[in-house]
PDB file of C-alpha atoms in Angstrom:
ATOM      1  CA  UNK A1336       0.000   0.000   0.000  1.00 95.00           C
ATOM      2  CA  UNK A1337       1.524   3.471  -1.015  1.00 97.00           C
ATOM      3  CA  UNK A1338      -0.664   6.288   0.057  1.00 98.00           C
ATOM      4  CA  UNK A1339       0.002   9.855  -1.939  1.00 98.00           C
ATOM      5  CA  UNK A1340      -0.871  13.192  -0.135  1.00 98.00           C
ATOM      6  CA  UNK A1341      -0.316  16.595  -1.502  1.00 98.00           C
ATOM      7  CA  UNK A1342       1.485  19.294   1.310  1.00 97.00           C
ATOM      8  CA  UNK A1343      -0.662  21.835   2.722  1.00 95.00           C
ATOM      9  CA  UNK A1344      -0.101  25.636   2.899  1.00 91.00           C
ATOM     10  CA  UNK A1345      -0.918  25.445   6.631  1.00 91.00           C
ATOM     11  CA  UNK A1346       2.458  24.902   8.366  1.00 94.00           C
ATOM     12  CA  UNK A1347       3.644  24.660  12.009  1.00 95.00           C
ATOM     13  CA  UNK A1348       7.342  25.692  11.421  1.00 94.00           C
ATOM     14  CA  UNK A1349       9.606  24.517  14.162  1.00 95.00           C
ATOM     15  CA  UNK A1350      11.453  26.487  16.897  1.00 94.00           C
ATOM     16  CA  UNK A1351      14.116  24.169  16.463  1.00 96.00           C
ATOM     17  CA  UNK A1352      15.916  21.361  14.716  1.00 95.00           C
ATOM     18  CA  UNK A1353      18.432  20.040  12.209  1.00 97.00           C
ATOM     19  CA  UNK A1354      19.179  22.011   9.131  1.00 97.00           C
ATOM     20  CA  UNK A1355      17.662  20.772   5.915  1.00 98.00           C
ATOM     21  CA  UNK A1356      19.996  17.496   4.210  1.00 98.00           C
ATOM     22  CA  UNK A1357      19.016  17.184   0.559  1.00 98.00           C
ATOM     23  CA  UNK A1358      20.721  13.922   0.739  1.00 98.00           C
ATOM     24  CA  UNK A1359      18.237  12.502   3.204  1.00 98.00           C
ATOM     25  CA  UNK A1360      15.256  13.032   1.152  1.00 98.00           C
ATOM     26  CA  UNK A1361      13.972  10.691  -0.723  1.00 98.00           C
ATOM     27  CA  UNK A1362      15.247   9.484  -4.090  1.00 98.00           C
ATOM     28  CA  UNK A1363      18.326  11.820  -3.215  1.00 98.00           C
ATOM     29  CA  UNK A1364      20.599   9.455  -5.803  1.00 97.00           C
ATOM     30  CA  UNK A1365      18.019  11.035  -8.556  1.00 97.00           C
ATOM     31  CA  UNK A1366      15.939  14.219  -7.459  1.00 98.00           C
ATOM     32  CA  UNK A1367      18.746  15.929  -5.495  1.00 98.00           C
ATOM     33  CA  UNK A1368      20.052  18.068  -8.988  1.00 98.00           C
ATOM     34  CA  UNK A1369      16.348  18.704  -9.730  1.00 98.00           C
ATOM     35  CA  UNK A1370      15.455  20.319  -6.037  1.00 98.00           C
ATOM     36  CA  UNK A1371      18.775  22.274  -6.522  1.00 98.00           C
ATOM     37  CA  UNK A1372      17.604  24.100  -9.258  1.00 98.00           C
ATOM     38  CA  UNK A1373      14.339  24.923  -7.936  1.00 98.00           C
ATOM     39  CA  UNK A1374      15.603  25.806  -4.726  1.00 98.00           C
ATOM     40  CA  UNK A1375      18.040  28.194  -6.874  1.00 97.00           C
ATOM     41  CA  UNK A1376      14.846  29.668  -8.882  1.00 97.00           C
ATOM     42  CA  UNK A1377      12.964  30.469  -6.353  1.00 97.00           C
ATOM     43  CA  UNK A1378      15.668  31.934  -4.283  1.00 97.00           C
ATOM     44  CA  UNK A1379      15.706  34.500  -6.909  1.00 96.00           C
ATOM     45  CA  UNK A1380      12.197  35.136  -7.561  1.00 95.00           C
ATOM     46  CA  UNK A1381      11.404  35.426  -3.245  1.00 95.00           C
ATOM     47  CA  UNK A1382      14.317  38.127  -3.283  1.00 94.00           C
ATOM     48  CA  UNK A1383      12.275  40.053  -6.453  1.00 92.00           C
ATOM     49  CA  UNK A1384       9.784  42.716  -5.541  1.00 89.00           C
ATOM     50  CA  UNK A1385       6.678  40.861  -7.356  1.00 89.00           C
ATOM     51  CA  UNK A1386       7.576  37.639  -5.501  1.00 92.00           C
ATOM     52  CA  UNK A1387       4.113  37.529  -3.908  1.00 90.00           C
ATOM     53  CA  UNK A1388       2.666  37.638  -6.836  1.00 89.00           C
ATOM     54  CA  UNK A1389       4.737  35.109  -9.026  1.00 91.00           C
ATOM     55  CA  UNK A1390       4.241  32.751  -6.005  1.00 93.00           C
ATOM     56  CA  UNK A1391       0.575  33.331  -5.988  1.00 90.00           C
ATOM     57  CA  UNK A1392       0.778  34.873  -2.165  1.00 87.00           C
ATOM     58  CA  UNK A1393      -2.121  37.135  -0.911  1.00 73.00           C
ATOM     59  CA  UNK A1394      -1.346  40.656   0.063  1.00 65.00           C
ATOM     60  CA  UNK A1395      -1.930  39.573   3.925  1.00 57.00           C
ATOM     61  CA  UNK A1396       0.804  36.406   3.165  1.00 67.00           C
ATOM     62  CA  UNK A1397       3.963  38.482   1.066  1.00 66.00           C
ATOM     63  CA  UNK A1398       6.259  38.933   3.536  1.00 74.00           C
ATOM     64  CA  UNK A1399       5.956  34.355   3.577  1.00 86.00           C
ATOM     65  CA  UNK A1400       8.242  34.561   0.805  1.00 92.00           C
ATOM     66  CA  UNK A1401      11.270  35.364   2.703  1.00 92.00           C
ATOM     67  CA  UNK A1402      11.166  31.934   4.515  1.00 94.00           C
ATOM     68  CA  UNK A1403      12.441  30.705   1.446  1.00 96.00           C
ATOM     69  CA  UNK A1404      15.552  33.123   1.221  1.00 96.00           C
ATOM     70  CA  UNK A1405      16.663  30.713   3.989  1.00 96.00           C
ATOM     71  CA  UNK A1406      15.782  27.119   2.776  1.00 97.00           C
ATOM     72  CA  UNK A1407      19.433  25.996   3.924  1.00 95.00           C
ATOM     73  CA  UNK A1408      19.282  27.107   7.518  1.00 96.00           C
ATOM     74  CA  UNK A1409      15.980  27.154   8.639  1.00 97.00           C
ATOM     75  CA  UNK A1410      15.470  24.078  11.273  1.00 98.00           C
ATOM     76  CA  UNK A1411      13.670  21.124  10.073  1.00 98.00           C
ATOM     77  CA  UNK A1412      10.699  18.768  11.125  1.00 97.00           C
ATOM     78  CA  UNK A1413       9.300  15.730   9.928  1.00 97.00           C
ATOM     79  CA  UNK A1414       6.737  16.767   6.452  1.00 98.00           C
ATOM     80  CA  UNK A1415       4.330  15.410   8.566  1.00 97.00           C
ATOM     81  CA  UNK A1416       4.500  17.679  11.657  1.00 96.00           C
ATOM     82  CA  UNK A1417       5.290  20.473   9.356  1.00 97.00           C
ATOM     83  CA  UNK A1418       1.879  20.183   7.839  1.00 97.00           C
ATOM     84  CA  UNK A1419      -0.761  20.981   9.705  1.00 95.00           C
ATOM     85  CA  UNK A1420      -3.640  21.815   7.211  1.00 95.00           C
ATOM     86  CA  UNK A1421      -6.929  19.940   7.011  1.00 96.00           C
ATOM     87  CA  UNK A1422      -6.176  17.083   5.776  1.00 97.00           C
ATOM     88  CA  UNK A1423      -3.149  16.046   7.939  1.00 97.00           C
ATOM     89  CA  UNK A1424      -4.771  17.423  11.163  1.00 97.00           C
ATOM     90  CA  UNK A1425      -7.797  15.060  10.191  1.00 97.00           C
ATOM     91  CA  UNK A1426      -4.915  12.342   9.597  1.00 97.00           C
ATOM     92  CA  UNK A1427      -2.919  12.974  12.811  1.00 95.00           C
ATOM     93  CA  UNK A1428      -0.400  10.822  11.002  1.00 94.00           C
ATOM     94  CA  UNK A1429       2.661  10.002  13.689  1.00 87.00           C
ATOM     95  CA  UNK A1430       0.077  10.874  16.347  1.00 80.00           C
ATOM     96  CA  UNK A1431      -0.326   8.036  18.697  1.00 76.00           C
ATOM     97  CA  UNK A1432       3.181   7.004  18.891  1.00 78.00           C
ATOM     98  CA  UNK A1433       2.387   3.546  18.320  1.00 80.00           C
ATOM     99  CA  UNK A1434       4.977   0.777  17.815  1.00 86.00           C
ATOM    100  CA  UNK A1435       5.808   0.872  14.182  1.00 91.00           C
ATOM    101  CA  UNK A1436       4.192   4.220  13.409  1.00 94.00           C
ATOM    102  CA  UNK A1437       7.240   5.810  12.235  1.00 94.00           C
ATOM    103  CA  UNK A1438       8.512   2.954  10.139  1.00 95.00           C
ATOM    104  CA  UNK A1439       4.906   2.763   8.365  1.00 96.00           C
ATOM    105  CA  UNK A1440       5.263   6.259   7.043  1.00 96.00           C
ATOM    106  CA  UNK A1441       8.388   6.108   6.115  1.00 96.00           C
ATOM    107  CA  UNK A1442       7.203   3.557   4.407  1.00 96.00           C
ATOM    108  CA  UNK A1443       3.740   3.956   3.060  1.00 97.00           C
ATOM    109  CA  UNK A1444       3.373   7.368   2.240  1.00 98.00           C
ATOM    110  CA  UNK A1445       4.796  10.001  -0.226  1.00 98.00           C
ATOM    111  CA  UNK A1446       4.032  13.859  -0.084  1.00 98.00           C
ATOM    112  CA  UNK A1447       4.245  15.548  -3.319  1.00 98.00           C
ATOM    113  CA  UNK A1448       5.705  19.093  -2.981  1.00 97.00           C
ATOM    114  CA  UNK A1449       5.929  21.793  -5.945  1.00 97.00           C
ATOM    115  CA  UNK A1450       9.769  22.463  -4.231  1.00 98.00           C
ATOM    116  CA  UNK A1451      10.923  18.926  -3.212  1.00 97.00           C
ATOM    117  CA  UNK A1452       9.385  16.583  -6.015  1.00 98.00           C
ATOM    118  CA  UNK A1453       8.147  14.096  -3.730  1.00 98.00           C
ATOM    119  CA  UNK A1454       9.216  13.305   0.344  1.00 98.00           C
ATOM    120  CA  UNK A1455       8.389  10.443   2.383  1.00 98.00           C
ATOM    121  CA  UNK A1456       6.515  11.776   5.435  1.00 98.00           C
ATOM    122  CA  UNK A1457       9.106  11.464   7.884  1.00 97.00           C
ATOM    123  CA  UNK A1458      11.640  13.371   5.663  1.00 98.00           C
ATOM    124  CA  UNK A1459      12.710  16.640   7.218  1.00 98.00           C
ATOM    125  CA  UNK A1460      11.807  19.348   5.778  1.00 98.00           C
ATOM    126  CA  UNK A1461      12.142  23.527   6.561  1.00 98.00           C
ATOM    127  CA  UNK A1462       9.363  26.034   6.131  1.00 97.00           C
ATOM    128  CA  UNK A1463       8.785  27.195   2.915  1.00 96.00           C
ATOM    129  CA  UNK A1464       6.109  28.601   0.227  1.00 95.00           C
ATOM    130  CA  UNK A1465       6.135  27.224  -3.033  1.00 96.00           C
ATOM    131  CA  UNK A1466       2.635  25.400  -4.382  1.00 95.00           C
ATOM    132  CA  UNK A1467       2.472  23.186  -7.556  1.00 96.00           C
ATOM    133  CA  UNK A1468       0.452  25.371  -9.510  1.00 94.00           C
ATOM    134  CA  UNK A1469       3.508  27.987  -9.848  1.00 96.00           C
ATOM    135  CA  UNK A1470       5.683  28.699 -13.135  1.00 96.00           C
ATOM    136  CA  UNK A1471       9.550  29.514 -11.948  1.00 96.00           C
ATOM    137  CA  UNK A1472      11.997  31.010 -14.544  1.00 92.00           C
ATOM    138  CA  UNK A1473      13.832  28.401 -15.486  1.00 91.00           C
ATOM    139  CA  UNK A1474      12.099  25.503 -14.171  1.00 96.00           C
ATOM    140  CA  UNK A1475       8.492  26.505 -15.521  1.00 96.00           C
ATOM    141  CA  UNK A1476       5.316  25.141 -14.248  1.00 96.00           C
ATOM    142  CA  UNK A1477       6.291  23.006 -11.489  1.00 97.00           C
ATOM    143  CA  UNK A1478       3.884  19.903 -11.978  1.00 95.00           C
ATOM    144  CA  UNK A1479       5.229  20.019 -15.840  1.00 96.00           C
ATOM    145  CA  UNK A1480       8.995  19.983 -14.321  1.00 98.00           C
ATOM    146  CA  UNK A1481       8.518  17.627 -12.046  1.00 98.00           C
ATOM    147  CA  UNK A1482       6.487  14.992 -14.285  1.00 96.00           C
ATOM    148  CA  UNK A1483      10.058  14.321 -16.324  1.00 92.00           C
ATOM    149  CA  UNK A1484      11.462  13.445 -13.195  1.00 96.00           C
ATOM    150  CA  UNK A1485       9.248  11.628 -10.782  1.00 97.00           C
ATOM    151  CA  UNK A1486       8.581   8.667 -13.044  1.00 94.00           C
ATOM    152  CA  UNK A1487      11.744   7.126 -12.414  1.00 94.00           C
ATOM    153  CA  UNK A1488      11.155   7.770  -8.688  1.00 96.00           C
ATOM    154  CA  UNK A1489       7.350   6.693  -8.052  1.00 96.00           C
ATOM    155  CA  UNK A1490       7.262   4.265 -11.081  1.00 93.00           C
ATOM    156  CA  UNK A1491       8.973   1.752  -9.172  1.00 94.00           C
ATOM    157  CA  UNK A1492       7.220   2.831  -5.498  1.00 95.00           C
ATOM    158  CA  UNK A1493       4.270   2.203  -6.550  1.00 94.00           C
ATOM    159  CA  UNK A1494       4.664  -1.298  -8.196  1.00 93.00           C
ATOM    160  CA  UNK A1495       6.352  -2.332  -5.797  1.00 93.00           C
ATOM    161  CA  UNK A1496       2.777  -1.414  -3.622  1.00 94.00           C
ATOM    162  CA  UNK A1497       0.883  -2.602  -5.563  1.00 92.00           C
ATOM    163  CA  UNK A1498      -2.243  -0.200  -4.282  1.00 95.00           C
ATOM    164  CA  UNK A1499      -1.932   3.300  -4.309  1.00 96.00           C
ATOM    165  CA  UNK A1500      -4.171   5.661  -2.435  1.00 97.00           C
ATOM    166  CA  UNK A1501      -4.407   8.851  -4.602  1.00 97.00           C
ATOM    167  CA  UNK A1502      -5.242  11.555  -1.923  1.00 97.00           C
ATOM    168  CA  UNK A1503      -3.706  14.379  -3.929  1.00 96.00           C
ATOM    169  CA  UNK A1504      -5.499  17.624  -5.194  1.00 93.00           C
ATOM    170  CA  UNK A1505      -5.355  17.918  -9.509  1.00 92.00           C
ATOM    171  CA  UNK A1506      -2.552  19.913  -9.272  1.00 93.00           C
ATOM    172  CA  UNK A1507      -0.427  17.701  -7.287  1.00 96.00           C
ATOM    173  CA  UNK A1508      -1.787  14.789  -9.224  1.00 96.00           C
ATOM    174  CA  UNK A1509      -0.469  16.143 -12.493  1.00 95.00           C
ATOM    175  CA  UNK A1510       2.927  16.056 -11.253  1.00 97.00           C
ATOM    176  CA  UNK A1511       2.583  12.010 -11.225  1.00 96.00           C
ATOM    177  CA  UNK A1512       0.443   9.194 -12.944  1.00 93.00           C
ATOM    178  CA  UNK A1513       1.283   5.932 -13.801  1.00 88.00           C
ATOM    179  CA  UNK A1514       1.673   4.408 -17.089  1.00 83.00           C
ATOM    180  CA  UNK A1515      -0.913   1.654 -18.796  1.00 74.00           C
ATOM    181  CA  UNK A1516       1.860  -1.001 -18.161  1.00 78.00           C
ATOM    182  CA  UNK A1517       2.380  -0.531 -14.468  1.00 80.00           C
ATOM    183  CA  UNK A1518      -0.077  -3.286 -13.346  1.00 83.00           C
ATOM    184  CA  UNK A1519      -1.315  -1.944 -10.202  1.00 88.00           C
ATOM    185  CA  UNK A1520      -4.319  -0.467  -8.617  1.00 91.00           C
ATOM    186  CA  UNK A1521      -4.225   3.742  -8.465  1.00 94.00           C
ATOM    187  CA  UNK A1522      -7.412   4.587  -6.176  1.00 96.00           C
ATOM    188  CA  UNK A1523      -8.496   8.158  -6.334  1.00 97.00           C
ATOM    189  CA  UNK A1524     -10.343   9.421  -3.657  1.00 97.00           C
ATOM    190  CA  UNK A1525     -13.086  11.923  -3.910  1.00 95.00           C
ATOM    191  CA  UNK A1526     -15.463  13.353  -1.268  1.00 95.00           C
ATOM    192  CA  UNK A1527     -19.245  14.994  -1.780  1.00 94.00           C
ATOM    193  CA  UNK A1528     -22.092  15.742  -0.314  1.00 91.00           C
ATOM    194  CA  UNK A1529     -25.609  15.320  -1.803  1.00 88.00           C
ATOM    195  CA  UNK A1530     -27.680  18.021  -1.932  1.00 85.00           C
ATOM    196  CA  UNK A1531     -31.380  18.054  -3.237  1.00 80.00           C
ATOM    197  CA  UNK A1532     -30.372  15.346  -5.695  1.00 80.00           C
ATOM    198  CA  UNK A1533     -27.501  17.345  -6.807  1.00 87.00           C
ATOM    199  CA  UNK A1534     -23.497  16.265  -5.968  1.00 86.00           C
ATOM    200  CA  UNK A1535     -21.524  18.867  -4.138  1.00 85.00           C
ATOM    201  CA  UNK A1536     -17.567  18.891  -3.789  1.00 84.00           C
ATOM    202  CA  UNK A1537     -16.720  21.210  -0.647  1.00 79.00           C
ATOM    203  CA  UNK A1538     -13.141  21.487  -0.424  1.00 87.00           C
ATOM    204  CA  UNK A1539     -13.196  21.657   3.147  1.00 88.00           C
ATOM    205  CA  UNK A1540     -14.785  18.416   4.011  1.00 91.00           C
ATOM    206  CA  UNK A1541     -13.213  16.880   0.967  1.00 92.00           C
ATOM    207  CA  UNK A1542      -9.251  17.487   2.688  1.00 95.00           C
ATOM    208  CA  UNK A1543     -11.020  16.254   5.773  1.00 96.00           C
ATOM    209  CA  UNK A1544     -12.047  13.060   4.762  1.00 96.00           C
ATOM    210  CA  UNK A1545      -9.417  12.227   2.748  1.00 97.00           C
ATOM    211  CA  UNK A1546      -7.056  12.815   6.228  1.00 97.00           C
ATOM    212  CA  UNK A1547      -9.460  10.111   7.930  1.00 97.00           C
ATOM    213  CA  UNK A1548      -8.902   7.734   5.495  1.00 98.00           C
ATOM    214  CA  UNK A1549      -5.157   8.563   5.625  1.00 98.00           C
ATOM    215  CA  UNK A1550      -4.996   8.464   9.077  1.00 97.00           C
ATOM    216  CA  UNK A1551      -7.484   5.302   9.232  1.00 97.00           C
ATOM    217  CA  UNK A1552      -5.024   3.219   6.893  1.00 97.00           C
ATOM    218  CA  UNK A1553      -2.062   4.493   8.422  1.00 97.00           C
ATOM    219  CA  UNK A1554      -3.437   2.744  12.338  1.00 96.00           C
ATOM    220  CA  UNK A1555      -4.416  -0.336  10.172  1.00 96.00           C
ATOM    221  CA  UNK A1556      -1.192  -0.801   8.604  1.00 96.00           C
ATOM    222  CA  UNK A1557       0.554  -0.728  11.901  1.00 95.00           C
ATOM    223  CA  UNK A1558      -1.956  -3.271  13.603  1.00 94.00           C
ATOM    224  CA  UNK A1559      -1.136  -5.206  10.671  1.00 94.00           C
ATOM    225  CA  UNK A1560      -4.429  -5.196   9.233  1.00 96.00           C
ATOM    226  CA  UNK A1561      -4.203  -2.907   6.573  1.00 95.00           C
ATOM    227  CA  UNK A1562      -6.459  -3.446   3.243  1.00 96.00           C
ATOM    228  CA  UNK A1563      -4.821  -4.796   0.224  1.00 93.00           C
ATOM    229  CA  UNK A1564      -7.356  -4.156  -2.437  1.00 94.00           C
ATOM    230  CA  UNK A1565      -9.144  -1.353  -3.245  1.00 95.00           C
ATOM    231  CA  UNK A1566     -12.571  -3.006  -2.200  1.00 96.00           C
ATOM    232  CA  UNK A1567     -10.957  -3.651   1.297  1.00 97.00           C
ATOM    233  CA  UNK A1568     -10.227   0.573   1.258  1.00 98.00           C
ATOM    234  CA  UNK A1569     -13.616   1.009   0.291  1.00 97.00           C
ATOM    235  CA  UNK A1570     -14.949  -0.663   3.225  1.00 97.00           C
ATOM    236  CA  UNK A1571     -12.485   1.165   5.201  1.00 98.00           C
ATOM    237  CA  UNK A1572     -14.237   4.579   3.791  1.00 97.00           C
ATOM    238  CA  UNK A1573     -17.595   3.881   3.913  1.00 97.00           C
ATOM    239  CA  UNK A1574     -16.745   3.030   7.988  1.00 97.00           C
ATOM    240  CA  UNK A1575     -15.174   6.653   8.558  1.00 97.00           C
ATOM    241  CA  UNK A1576     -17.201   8.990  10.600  1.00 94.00           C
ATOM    242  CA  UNK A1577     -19.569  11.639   8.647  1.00 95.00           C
ATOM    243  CA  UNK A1578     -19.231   8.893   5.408  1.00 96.00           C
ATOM    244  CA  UNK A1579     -22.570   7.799   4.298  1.00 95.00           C
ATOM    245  CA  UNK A1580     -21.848   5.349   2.055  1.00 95.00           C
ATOM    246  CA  UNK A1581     -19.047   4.508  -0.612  1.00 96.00           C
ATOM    247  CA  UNK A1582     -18.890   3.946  -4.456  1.00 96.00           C
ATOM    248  CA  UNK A1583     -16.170   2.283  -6.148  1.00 97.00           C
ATOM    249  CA  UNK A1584     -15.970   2.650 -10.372  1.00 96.00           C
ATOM    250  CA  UNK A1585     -14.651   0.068 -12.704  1.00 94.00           C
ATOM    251  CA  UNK A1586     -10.846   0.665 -13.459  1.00 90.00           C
ATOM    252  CA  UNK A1587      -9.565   2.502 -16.853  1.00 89.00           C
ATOM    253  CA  UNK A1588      -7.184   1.026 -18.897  1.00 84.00           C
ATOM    254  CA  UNK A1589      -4.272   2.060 -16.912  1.00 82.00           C
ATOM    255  CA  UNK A1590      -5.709   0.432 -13.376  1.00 85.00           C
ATOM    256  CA  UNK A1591      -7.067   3.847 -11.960  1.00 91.00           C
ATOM    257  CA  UNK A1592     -10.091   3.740 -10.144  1.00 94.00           C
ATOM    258  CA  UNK A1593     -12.396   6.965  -8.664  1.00 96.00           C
ATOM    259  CA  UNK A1594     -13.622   6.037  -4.857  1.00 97.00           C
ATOM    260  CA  UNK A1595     -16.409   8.537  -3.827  1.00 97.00           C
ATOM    261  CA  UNK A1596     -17.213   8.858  -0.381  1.00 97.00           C
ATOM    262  CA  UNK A1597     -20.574  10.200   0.081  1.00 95.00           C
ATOM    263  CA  UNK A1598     -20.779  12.771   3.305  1.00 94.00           C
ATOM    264  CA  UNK A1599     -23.455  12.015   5.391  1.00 89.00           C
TER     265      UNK A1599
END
């Protein structure tokens, strides 16, 4: 089971910590040139007087984009203590401090992150701003970039799992897909409420939801009960609190499947 989360722009930056190792990360042997030169690009475009605005900062956010003037001595925390939007608050992934906890992250899930490519969720990581979406001199759109590189990196992750657990947002998701020979199961996971007959995606409860299930197969993995298809995650979803009920479509020709979990 591989479970794929995009970052969040909510952070908790630490007090204190270890400076950021690019050699640590994840994939270092083959993404460590890449996050060099975006770390380089956006150095310069933070520095610039329209960096707010190239980096797609509100007014109330511009002075964020000096936190990434200092990428290389800022302290560090684990991605997933860093991130404390929605979804991984839902998730409270590392939370319990359970036996095995740690390794199973390490493990089992991958953050995708417009600056590093993709992290494991124990990789540490400083505070920073940089979202998918945005186009860097040099590097260009950033899910564009990192597409040449990441299928060399997640290619083999996820065939290796067998069952992915697309919690991503379309931006993030761009960055990544597999290809019609990979074999696998890629489950996409939506969230919506029903309202008078129509189907309603609220962003808000949609992070939510998708940090339950996170969080849900993260405790199940470590009790060693973790599902291994993607009917065993449906039931997982459809068991969730504020889930209603779950649908689970056929699979396209390259093995991806949508799984809709209906808000109660």
């Amino acid at each position: 089971m591989l479970i794929l989360l995009p970052p969040s722009e909510g952070k908790t930056p630490p007090d204190s910590g270890p400076s950021l190792r690019l050699s640590s990360l994840l994939a270092a042997d083959r993404l460590t040139a890449a996050r060099q030169a975006v770390m380089e690009e956006l150095a310069r475009v933070s520095a610039a007087a329209d960096a707010a605005k190239v980096l797609g900062l509100g007014p109330r956010s511009s002075a964020d984009a000096a936190v990434n003037l200092v990428l290389d001595a800022a302290p560090c925390a684990p991605a997933h203590e860093l991130f404390t939007g929605v979804l991984y608050e839902a998730a409270r992934l590392g939370g319990t401090g359970a036996p095995g906890e740690a390794e199973a992250l390490s493990r089992d899930v991958v953050i995708l992150s417009g600056l590093w490519g993709a992290v494991r969720a124990t990789d540490r990581l400083p505070d920073h701003r940089l979202a998918m979406g945005v186009s860097l001199p040099g590097c260009g759109r950033l899910n564009a970039f990192w597409v040449r590189e990441l299928a060399a990196v997640l290619g083999p992750i996820a065939e290796e799992a067998g069952l992915v657990i697309d919690a991503r947002s379309s931006a993030y998701a761009a960055a990544w897909q597999p290809d019609r020979s990979w074999g696998g199961e890629l489950l996409r996971i939506r969230a919506v409420r029903i309202r008078e007959g129509r189907r309603q995606v609220v962003s808000h409860h949609a992070k939510h939801t998708r940090g339950l299930l996170a969080g849900e197969l993260i405790a199940l993995r470590v009790a060693g009960r973790a599902p291994s298809t993607a009917n065993g995650v449906a039931e997982v979803g459809a068991g969730l609190d504020g889930v209603a009920d779950a649908e689970l479509s056929a699979p396209d020709r390259s093995g991806r499947r949508d799984l809709t979990l209906i808000l109660a």
